[in-house]
XYZ file of C-alpha atoms in Angstrom:
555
model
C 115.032 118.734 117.000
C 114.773 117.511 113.656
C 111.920 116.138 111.753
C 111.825 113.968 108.706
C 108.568 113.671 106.570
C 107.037 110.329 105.044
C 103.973 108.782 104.221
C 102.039 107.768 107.497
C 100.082 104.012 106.765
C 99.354 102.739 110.432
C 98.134 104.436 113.370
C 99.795 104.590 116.538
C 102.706 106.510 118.079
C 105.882 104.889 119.100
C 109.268 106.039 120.561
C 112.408 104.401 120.647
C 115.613 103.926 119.671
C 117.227 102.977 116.231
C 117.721 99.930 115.429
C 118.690 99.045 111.562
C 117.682 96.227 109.618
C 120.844 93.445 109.079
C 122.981 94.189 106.696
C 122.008 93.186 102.742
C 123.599 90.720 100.904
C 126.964 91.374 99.456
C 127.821 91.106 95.873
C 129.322 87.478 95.682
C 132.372 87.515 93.689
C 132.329 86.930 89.648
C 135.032 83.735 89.550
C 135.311 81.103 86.922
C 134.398 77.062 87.982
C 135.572 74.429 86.028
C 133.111 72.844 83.659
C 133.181 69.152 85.477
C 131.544 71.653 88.552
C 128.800 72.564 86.592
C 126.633 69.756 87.566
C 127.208 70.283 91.897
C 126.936 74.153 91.532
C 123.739 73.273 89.689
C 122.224 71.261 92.486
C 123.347 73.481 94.866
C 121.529 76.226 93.621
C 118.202 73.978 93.057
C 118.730 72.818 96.784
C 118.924 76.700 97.850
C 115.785 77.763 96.236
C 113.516 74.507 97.287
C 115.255 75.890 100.637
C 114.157 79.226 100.531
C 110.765 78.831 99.062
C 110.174 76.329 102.027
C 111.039 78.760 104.529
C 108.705 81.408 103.209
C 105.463 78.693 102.560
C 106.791 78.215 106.420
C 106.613 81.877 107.300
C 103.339 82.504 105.725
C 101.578 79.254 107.488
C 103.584 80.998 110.832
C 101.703 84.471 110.255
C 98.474 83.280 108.515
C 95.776 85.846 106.978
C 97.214 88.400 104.164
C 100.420 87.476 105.040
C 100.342 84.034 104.143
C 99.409 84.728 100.425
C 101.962 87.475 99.965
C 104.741 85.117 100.986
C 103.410 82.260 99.221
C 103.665 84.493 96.317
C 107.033 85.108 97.066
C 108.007 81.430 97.499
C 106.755 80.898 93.897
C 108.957 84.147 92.637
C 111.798 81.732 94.182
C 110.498 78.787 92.002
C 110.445 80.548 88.493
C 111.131 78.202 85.821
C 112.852 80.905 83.832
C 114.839 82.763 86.541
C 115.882 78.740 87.151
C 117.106 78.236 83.526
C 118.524 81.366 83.618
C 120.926 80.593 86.640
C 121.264 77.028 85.152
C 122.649 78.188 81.761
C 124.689 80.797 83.846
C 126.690 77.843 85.981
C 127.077 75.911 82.529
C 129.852 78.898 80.981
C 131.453 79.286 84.592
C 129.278 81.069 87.013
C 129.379 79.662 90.583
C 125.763 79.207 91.823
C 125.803 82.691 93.850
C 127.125 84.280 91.137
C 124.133 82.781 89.274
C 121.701 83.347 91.250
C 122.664 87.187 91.734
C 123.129 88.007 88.044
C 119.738 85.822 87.091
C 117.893 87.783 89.284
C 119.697 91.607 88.143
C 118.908 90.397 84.807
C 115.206 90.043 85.227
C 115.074 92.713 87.495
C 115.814 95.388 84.582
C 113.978 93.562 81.928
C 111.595 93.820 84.224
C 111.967 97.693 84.548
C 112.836 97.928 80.994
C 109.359 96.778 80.316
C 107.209 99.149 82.173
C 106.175 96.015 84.116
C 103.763 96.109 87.028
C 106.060 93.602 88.850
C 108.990 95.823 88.944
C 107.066 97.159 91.898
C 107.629 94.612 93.694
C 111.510 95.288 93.799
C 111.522 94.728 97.723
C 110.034 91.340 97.455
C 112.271 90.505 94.050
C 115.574 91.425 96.558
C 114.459 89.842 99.394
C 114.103 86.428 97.334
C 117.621 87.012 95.973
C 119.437 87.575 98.835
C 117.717 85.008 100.929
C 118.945 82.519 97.906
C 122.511 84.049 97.959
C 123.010 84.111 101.771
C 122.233 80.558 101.605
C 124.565 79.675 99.596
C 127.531 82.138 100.883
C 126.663 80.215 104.156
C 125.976 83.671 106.142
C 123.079 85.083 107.957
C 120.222 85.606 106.250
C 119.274 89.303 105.989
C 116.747 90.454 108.414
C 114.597 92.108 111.567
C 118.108 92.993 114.087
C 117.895 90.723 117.490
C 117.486 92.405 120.323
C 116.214 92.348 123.849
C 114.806 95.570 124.163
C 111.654 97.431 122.159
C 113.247 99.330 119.364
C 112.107 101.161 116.039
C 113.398 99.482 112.905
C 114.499 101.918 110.014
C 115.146 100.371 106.906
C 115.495 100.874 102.837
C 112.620 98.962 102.257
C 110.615 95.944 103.938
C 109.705 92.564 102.549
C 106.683 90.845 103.556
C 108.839 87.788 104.888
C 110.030 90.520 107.805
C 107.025 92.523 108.163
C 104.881 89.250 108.467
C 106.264 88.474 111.522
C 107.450 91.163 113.347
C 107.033 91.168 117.295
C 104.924 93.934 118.261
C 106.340 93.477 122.125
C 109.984 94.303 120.568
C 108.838 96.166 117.081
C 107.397 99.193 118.774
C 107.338 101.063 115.165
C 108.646 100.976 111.827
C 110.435 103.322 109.181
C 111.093 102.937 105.660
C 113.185 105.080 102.872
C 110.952 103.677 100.263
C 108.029 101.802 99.588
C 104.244 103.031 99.050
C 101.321 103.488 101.546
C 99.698 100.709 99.389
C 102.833 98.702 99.485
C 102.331 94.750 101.144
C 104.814 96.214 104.122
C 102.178 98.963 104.370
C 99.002 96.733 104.095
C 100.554 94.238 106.649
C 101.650 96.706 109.142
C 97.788 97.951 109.402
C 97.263 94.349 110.039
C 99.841 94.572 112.228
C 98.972 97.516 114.458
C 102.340 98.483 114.387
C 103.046 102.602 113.973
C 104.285 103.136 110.300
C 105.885 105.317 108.135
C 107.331 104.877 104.319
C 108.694 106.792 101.947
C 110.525 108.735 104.150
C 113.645 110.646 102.524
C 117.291 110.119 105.237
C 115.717 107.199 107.244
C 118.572 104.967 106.329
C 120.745 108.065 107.492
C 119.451 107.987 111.093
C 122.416 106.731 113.374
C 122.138 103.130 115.458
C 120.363 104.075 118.949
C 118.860 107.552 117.914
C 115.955 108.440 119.738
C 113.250 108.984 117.551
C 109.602 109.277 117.676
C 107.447 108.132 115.103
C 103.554 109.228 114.486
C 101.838 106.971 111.835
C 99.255 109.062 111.575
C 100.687 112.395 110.345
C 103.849 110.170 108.900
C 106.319 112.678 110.987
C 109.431 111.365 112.691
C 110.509 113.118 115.327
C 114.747 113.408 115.903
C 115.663 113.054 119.466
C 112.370 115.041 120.475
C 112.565 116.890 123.816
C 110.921 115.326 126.941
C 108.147 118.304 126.149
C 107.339 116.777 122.595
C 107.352 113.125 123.670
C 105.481 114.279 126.583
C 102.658 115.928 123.954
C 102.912 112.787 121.461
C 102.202 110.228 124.361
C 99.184 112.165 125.501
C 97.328 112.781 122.390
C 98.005 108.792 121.936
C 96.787 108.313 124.979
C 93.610 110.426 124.541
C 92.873 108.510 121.107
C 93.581 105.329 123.048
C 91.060 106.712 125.334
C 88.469 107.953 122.253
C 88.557 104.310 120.734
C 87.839 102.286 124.414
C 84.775 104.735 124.480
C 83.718 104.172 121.244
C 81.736 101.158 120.228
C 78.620 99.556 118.249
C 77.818 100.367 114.583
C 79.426 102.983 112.565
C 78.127 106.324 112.624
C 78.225 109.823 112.482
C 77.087 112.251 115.606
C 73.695 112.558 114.242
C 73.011 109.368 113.439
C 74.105 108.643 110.124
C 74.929 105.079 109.631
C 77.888 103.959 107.782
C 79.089 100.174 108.074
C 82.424 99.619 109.250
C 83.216 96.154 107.690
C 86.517 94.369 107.300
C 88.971 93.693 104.207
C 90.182 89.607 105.143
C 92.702 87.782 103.255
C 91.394 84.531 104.182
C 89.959 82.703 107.473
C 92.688 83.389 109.643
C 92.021 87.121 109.642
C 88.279 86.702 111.348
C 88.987 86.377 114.526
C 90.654 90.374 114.275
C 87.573 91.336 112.525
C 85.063 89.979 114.937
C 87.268 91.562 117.733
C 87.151 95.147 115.948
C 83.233 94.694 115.737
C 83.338 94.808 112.251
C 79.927 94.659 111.269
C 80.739 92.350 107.949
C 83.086 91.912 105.405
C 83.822 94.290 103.098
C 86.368 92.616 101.173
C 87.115 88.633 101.223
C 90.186 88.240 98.881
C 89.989 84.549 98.010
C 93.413 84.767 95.910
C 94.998 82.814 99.137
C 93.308 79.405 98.298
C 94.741 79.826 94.517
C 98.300 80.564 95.319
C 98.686 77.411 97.526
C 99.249 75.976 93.684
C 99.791 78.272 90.776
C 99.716 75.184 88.391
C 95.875 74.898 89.300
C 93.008 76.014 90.533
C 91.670 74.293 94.089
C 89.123 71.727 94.346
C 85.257 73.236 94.630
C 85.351 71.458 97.749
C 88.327 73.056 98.929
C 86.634 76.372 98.282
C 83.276 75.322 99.603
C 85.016 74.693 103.388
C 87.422 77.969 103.008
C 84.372 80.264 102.232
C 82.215 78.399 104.753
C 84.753 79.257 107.691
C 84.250 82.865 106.976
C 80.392 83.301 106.346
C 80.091 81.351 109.579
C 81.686 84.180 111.576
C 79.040 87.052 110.695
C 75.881 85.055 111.562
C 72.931 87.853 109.696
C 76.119 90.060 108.449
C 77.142 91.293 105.365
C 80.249 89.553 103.715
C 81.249 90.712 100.219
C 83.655 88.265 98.404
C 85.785 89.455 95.377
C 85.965 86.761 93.213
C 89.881 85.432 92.146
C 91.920 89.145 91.280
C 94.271 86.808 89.394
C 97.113 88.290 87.187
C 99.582 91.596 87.188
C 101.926 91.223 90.827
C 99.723 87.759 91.411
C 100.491 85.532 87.975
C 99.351 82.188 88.005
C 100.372 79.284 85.764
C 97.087 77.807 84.621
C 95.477 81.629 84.488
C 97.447 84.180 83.103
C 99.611 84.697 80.297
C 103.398 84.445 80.612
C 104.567 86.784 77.943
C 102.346 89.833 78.268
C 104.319 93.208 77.926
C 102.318 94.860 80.897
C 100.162 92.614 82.828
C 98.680 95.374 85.001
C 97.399 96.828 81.534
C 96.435 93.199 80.566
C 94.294 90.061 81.445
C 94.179 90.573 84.349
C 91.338 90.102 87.061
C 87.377 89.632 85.630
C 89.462 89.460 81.937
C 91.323 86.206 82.828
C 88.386 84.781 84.275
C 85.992 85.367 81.196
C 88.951 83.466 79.596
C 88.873 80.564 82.096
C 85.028 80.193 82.523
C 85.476 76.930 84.149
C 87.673 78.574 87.035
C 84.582 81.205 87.534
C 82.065 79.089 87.586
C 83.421 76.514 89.881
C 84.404 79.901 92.438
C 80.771 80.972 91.868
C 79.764 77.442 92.625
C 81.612 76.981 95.325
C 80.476 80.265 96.849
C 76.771 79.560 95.888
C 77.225 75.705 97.943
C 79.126 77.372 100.958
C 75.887 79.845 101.399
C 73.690 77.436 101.420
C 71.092 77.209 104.537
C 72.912 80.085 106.590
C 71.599 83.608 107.470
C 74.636 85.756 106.026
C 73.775 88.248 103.451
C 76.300 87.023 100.752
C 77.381 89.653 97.966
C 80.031 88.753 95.229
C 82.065 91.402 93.039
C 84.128 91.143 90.135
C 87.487 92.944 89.990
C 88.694 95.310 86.818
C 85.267 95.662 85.942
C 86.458 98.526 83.088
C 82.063 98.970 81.417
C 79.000 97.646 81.101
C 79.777 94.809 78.739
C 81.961 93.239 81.903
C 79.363 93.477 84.239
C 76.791 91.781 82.914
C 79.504 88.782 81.850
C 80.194 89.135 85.242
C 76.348 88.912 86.013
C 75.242 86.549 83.687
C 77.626 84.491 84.942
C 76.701 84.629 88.546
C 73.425 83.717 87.529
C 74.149 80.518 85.601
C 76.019 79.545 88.689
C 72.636 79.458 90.733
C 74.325 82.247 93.180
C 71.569 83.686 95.372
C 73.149 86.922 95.678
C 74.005 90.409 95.273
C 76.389 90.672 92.290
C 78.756 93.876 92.300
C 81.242 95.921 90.472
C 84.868 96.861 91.577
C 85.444 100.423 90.386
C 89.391 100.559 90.204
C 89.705 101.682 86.456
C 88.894 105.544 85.819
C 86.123 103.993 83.012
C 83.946 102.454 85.232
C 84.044 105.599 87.531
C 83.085 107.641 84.497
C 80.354 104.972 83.532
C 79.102 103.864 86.724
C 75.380 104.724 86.237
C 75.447 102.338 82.881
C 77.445 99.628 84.726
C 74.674 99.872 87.528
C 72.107 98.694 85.240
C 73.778 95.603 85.428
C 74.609 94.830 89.197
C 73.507 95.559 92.204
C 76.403 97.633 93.805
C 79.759 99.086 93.394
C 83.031 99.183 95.772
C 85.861 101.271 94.825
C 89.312 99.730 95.143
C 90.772 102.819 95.652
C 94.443 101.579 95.530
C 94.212 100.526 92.097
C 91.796 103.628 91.368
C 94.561 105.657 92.377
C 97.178 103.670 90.171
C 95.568 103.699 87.357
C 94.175 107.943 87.736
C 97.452 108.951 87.612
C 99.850 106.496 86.051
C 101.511 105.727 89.198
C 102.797 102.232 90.424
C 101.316 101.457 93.683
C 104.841 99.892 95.253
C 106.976 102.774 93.733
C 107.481 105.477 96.419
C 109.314 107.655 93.978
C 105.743 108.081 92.582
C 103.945 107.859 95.762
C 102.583 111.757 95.830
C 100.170 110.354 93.171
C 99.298 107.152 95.235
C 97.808 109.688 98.049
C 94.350 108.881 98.506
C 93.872 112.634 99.212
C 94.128 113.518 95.295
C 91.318 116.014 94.331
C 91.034 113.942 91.109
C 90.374 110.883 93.048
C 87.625 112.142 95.287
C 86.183 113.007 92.181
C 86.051 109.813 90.811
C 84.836 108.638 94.387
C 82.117 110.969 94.237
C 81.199 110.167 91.017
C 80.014 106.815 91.949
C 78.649 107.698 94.619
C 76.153 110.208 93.139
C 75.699 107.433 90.299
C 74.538 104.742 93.013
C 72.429 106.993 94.661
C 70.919 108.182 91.314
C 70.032 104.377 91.132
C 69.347 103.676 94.408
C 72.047 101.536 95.006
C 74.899 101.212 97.077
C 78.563 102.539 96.817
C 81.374 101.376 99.503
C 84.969 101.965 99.505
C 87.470 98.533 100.413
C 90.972 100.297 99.754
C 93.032 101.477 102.114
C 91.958 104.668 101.732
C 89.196 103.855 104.090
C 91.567 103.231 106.514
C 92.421 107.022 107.154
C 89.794 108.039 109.712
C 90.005 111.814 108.581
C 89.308 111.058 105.267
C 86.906 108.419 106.213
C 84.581 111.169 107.110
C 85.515 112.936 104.034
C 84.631 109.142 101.740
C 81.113 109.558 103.894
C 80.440 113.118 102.845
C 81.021 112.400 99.405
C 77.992 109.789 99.691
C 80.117 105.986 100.554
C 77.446 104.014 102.504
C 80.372 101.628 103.734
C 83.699 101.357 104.386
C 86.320 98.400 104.804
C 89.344 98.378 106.146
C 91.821 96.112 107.181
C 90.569 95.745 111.377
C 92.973 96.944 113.189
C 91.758 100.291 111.433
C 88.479 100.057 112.821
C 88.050 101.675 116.053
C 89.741 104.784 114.717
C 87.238 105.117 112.087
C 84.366 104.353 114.389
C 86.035 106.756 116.858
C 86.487 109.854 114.219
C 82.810 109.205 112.440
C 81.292 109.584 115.702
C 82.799 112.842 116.762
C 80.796 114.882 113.759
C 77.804 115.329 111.821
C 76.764 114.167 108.346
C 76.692 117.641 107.374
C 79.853 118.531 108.737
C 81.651 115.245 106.696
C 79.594 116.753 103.481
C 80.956 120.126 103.972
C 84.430 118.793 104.658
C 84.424 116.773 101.493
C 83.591 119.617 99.524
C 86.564 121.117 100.825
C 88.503 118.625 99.637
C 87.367 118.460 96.515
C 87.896 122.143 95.747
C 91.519 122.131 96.691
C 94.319 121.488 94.136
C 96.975 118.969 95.887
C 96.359 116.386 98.494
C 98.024 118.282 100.760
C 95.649 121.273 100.310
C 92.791 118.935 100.699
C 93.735 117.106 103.952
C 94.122 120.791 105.759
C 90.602 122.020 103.960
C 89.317 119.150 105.360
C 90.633 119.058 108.442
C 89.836 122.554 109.283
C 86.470 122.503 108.590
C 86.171 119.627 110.967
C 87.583 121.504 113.475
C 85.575 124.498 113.545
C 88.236 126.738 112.484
């Protein structure tokens, strides 16, 4: 029986046979059109991407929450201005409009590279946009999840968010990927999802049509034709954590009593309804960038925000809901907000920066957030993202307060700075949450959608539970609080580990939930302190998972 290794990033065990994802694109042909075409190959090309971008605004409305605003994102990748001019001036010396479209795209692909940009992480989503454009116009399929009629597990080279968004968990029993992160969108919306998971995984494309494989998204191990003995051992220990998360229920805790909030990371309103169903005890992360990217030309109405905020404080009556005010810039540009020529936006103005440079845009999000509170029970905190020292937060702050905002204003910690400074930002807000996916991304100089690089996106890295525990011990030191909203609280092993090193909550996206709950409540708060000192003392994130797992278990 063989076994390949990736990166596990959603629960769950499934087994089932290979099925691929369709076929990519092919290369169209590079043929010369005569110049009176110019004009129809032109249109034809404008007609494909107003096409496109429609389906994918379509898809998004289909599968609502997170998924929405990746694909909307997507649909205005289609829409570029300059890709468009690009193919236009192509067609006008002789391209056809595939042809176009396919070298336009290859073109800004490797500038993109070229540049050390944080988009060319986003290579799956850049392809996906191409070849959805190109089939179109070649008049064939469009590349895609396989049709079939019976539950299957779908290996592919990588996943865009158009697919992943709405995949049928009746037929989609798991899925593997080649490449990709575990911070990746596929990852992020497979949690959503509930769907098994595993990326980065070296040979996956090799794996033959109808292979029986078994896939644990928890220890990211796939499992080649596995004997009836092995399937027989992976369906019972999902069975008994099946069993371990029906028994578990209430607030998050540990054995002894220790509480830690379990609260949920929501793209927008449409993602409550999971969150209330997990018993997520608040919000941990509202990401409002879904009401911006409905129009990247400009920002939405304070009305508009007002009844989009409303719908989501309404659902946690007396609960705690911490919004992150607009994370604009980097993979999520937008016209009227960030700069179009920046060499490396992820280095650049990009979150709290672009909206100290657009005060008017804050203030009419703090505004809107202040109006949407108004009369109702929920305690209401609001964070600023790439908060990099002091100096930011109390902008940030001072802000808030001109806004009349009655309440808790926060920190993101997701640059090593504010890690290293979070006492000194503290004197300035009232909390911090660590965005550990960017933490991680910026520690180590490692693209979050890159799974070349993904070793350093582990979550596990000694260096980042340092940082982790850093501002921990700096919150406590200042009697504050310190919560973790990337998806590294997602894991419940290291969960307990994020609670040992002093987190007093932890978000996730809710389909995460129960497991956490489930794993917190199994041990002791000196048991999860002991384990994430283990951790900490190891060298690799490999090393750390086992230290911490073995002291967990006794062993």
């Amino acid at each position: 029986m063989e076994t390949l290794r990736g990166v596990g990033v959603s629960h769950g065990v499934a087994i089932g046979e290979v099925r691929h994802m369709g076929t990519a694109v092919l290369e169209p042909p590079a043929k010369q059109i005569p110049a009176e075409d110019a004009g129809r190959e032109q249109g034809r090309a404008h007609k494909a991407v107003e096409a496109v971008a429609a389906d994918l605004i379509a898809r998004g409305n289909l599968a609502g929450g997170e998924a929405q605003g990746v694909l909307e994102a997507q649909a205005m990748m289609a829409q570029d201005p300059e890709l468009m001019a690009d193919v236009e001036r192509r067609i006008a010396v002789g391209s056809t409009a595939e042809r176009a479209v396919y070298d336009a795209f290859a073109a800004y692909r490797a500038l993109l590279a070229n540049a050390g940009e944080y988009l060319a992480g986003r290579v799956a989503d850049l392809d996906d946009v191409r070849n959805r454009i190109v089939a179109r116009l070649l008049g064939v399929p469009m590349p895609g999840v396989p049709d079939s009629d019976e539950p299957y597990v779908l290996i592919a080279r990588d996943l865009a968010p158009a697919d992943t968004a709405l995949l049928d968990p009746t037929l989609v029993l798991g899925f593997v990927t080649e490449e990709g992160g575990p911070t990746s969108h596929s990852a992020i919306l497979a949690r959503a999802l509930g769907v098994p998971a595993v990326v980065a995984t070296p040979g996956a494309s090799e794996l033959a049509e109808g292979t029986l494989i078994a896939v644990d998204g928890s220890t990211g191990e796939i499992f080649v034709e596995p004997s009836a003995e092995k399937r027989s051992q992976l369906e019972s220990a999902a069975a008994q954590r099946k069993e371990a998360l029906t028994a578990s229920s209430g607030p998050g805790a540990t054995s002894d009593g220790h509480k830690v909030p379990l609260l949920a990371n929501v793209g927008g309103p449409a993602d409550v309804l999971a969150a209330v169903a997990a018993g997520a005890e608040g919000v941990g992360l509202f990401r409002t960038e879904f009401l911006f990217l409905d129009d990247s030309k400009q920002a939405p109405s304070e009305e508009k925000q007002v009844e989009a905020y409303r719908k989501v404080l309404e659902a946690f009556p007396e609960g705690r809901v911490v919004v992150r005010v607009l994370d604009a810039g980097a993979d999520k540009p937008l016209d009227f907000l960030t700069p179009a020529d920046e060499p490396n936006p992820a280095l650049g103005v990009r979150g709290l920066r672009s909206l100290l440079d657009h005060p008017d845009v804050l203030r009419t999000q703090l505004t809107a957030l202040a109006k949407a509170a108004e009369g109702m029970p929920v305690y209401l905190e609001v964070m600023a993202p790439m908060v990099a020292d002091r100096t930011d937060a109390r902008a940030f702050a001072d802000a808030c307060r001109a806004a009349g905002l009655q309440a808790k204003f926060g920190a993101m910690v997701e640059i090593p700075s504010a890690a290293l400074r979070a006492r000194s930002i503290l004197q300035e807000v009232e909390f911090l949450s660590l965005g550990t996916n960017d933490l991680a991304q910026y520690t180590f100089a490692a693209d979050r959608q890159v799974g070349a690089v993904s070793r350093l996106q582990d979550p596990w890295q000694p260096a980042l539970l340092d940082l982790v525990a850093m501002s921990a011990e700096a919150a406590r030191a200042e009697g504050k609080s310190c919560g973790v909203c990337g998806e590294a609280a997602s894991d419940p092993l290291l969960a307990c580990v994020l609670t040992g090193l002093g987190v007093t909550s932890l978000s996730m996206g809710a389909a995460s939930i129960p497991y956490v709950r489930a794993m917190l409540a199994k041990y002791t708060f000196a048991q999860c302190e002991r384990a994430a000192a283990a951790a900490r003392a190891s060298d690799t994130a490999e090393e750390a998972r086992v230290a911490a797992q073995t002291v967990l278990s006794g062993e």
